[in-house]
Short mmCIF file of C-alpha atoms in Angstrom, two decimals:
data_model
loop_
_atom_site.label_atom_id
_atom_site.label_comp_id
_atom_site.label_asym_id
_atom_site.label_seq_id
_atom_site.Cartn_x
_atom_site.Cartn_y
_atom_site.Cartn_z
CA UNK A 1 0.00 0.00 0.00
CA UNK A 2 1.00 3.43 -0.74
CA UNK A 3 1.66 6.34 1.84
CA UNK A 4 -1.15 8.83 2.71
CA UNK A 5 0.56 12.38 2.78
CA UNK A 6 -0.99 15.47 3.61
CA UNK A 7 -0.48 18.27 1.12
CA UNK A 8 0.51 20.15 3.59
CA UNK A 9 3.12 17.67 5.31
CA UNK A 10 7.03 18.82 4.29
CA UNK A 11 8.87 15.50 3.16
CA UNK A 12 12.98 16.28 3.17
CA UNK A 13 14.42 14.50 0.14
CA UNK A 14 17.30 12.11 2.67
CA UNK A 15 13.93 10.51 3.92
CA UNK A 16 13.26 7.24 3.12
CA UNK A 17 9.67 5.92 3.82
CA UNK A 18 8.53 2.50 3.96
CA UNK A 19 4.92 1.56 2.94
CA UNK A 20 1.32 2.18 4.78
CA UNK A 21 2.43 5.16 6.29
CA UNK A 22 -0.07 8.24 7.11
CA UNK A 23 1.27 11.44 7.86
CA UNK A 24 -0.83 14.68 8.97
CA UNK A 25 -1.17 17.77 8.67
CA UNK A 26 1.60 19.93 8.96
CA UNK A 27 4.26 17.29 9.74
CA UNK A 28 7.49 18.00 8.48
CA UNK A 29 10.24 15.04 8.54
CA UNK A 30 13.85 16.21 7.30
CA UNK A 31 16.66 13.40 6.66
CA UNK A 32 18.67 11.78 6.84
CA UNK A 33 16.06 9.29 8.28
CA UNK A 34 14.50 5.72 7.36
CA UNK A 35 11.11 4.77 8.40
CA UNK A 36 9.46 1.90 7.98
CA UNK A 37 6.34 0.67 6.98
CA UNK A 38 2.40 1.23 9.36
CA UNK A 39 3.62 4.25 11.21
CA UNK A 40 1.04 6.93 12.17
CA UNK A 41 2.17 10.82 12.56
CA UNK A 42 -0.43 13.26 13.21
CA UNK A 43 -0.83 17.09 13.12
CA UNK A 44 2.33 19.13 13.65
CA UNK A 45 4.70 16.04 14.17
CA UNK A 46 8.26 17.02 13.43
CA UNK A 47 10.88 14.70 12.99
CA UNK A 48 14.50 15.18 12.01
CA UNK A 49 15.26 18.38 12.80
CA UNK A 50 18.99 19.25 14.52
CA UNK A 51 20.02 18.27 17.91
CA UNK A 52 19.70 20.54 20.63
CA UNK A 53 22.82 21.17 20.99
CA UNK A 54 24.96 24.48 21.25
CA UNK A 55 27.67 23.25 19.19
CA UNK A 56 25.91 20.81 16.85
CA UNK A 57 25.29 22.18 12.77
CA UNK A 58 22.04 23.42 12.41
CA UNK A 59 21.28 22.63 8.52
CA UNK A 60 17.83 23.77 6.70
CA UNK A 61 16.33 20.37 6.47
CA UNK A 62 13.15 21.43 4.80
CA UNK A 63 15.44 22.93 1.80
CA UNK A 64 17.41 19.60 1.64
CA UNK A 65 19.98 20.27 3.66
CA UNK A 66 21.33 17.61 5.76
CA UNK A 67 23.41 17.21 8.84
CA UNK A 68 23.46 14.81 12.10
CA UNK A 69 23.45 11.44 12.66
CA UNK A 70 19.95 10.87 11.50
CA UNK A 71 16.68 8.89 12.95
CA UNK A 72 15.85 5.60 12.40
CA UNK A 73 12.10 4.44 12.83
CA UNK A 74 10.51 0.93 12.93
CA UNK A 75 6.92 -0.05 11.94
CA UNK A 76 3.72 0.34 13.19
CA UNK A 77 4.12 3.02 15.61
CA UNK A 78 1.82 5.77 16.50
CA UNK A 79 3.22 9.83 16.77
CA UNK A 80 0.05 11.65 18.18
CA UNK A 81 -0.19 15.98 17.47
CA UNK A 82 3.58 17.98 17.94
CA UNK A 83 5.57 15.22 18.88
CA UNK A 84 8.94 16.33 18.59
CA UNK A 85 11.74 13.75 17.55
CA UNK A 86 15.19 15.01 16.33
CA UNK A 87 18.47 14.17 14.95
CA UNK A 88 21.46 12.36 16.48
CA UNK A 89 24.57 14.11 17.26
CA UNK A 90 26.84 11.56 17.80
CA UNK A 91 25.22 8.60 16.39
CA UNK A 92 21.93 7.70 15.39
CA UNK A 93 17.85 8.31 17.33
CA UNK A 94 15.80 5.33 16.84
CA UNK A 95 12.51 4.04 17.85
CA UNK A 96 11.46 0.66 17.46
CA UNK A 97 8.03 -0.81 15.93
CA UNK A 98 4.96 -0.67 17.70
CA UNK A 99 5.64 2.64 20.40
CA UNK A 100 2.66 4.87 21.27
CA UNK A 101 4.00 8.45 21.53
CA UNK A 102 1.11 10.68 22.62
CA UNK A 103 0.81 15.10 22.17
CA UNK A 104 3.55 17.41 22.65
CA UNK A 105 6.29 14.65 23.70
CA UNK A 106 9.55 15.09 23.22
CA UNK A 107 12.12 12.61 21.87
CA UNK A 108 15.97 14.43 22.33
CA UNK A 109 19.58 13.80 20.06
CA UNK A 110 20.91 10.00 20.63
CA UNK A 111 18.14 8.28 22.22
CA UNK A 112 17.07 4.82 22.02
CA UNK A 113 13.52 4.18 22.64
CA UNK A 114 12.83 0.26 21.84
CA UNK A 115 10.30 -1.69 21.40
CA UNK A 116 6.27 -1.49 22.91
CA UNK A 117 6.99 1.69 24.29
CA UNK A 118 4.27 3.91 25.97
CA UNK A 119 4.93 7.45 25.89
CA UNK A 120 1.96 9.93 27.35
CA UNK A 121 1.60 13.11 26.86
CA UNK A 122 3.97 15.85 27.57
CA UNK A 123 6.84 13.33 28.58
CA UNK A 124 10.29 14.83 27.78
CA UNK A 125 13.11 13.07 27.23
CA UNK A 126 17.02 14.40 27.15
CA UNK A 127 19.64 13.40 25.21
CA UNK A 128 21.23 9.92 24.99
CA UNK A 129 18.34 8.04 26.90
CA UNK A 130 17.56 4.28 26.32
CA UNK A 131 13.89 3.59 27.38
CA UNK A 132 13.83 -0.41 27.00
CA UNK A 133 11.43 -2.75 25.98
CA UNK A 134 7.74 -2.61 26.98
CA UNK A 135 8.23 0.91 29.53
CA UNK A 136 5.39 3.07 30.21
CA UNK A 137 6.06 6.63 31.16
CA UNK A 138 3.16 8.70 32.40
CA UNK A 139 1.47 12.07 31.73
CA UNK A 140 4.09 14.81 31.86
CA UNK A 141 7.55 12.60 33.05
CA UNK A 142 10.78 14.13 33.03
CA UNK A 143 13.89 12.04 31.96
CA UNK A 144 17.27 13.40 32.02
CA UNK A 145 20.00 13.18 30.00
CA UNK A 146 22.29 9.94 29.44
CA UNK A 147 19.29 7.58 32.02
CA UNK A 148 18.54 4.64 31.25
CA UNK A 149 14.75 2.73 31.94
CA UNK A 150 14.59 -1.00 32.71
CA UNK A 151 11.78 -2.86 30.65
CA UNK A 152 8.91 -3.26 31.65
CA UNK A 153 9.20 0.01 33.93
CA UNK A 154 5.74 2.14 35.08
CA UNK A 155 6.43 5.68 35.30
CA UNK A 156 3.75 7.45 37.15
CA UNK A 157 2.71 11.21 36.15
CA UNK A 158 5.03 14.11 36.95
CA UNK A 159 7.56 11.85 37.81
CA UNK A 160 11.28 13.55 37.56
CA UNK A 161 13.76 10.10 36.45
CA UNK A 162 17.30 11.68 37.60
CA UNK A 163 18.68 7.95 38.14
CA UNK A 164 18.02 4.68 36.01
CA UNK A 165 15.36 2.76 36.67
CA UNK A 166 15.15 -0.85 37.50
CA UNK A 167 13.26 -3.78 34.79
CA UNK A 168 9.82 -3.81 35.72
CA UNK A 169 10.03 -1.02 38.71
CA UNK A 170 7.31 1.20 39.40
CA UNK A 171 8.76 4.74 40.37
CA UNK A 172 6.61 7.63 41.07
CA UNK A 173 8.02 11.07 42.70
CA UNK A 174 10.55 13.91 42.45
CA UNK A 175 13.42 12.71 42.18
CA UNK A 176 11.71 9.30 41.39
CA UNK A 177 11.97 6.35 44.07
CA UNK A 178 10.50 2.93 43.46
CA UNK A 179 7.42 1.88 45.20
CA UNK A 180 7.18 -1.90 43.74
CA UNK A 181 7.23 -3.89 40.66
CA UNK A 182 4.58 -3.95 37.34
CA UNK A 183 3.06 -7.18 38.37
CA UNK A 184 0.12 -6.62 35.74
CA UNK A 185 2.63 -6.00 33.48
CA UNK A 186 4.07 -9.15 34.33
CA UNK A 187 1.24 -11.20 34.01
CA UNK A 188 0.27 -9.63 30.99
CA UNK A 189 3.17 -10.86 29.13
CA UNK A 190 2.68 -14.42 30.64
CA UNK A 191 4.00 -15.27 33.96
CA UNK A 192 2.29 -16.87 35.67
CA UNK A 193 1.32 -16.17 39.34
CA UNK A 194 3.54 -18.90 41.15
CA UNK A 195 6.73 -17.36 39.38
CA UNK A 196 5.77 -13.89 39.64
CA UNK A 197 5.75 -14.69 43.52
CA UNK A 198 9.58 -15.62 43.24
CA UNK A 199 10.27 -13.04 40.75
CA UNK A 200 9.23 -9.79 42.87
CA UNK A 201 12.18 -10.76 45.70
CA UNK A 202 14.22 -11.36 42.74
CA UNK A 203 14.23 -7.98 40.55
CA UNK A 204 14.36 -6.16 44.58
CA UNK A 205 18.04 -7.94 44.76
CA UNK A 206 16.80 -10.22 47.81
CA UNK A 207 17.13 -13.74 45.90
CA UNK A 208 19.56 -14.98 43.85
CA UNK A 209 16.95 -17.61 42.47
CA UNK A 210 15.61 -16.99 39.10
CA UNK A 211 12.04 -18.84 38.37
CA UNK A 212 10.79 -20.33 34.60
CA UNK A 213 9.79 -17.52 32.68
CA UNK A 214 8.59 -17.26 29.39
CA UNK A 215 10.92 -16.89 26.59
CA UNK A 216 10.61 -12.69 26.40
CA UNK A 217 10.54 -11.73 29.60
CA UNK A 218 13.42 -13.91 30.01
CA UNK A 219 15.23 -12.51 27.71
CA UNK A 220 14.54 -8.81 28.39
CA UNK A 221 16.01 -9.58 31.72
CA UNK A 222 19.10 -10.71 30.84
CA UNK A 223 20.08 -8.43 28.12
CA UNK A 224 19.28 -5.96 31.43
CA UNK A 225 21.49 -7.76 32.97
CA UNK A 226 24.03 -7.67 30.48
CA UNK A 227 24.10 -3.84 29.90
#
């Protein structure tokens, strides 16, 4: 299937676009960046533009100028009204396939946002951030720069993330402190309730005993483990 494009939507010529894609009103994408195929951008979306960064170049994007280490985006995501994504400055943004970014987020220079990602509204994000696998960050969070959050991770509203954290915390507060572990999240990706009673003591660093898990979780743990 064929992209649906606004005629008002600005399209730099270093973009490459998959197939299936529908971008809004107003959106303006600059390159160098490769999306794939299934992604939704709404009103105002902008994605590409330079890092925010004193020092960085600045080029015209919308005139086909290029500069920065470009974003990369997987498929089937969702990029509600004015969500901002921009350029790399050392390397390369990214965002993997199936994220829900909601209004007036913020997505800064050298970030990696994987997989099943929840984004609400408002969040902001700083340079060189990895949000992992399956996170949820809520209405209005504030991540600084060069933090990292575990998979799985709930990030209640107005929450200020100054310090990673942990695979499958939840963290509320300024700064943010955990208060327990996304046991709905758990179970909704599988495990069942006999190993989610070993788990908990587990991912709180007070057992060395990992239980059966299924295959995903499993594996999002260790490659947390492995960072």
């Amino acid at each position: 299937m064929g992209n649906r494009i606004h005629p008002t939507a600005v399209i730099g010529p270093e973009v490459e676009l998959g197939d299936d894609n529908v971008i809004g009103p107003y959106s303006v994408l600059v390159g160098p960046a490769r999306i794939g195929s299934g992604n939704w951008f709404g009103p105002r979306v902008d994605i590409g533009q330079p890092a925010d960064y004193r020092g960085g170049p600045h080029p015209v994007g919308w005139d086909g100028e290029t500069g920065g280490g470009g974003v990369v985006i997987g498929d089937g995501n969702t990029f509600k009204e004015s969500v901002s994504i921009t350029q790399g400055m050392f390397g390369v943004t990214t965002v993997g396939s199936g994220c829900y970014v909601m209004g007036r987020s913020w997505i800064a220079h050298d970030c990696a946002v994987d997989s099943d990602v929840t984004i609400t509204s408002g969040v902001q994000i700083a340079g060189h951030c990895r949000i992992w696998t399956g996170a949820n960050l809520g209405l209005g969070v504030v991540v600084h720069q060069r933090t990292q959050i575990g998979p799985g991770a709930m990030v209640g509203m107005g929450t200020v993330v100054i310090r990673e954290i942990p695979a499958f915390a939840k963290a509320v507060g300024n700064p943010a402190r955990t208060i327990g572990y996304n046991t709905v999240g758990l179970t909704r990706r599988g495990v069942p309730e006999d190993s989610l009673a070993a788990l908990v003591p587990y991912l709180a660093g007070e057992s060395d005993t990992l239980p059966d898990l299924p295959a995903d979780v499993a594996a999002l743990l260790k490659s947390w483990q492995d960072r």
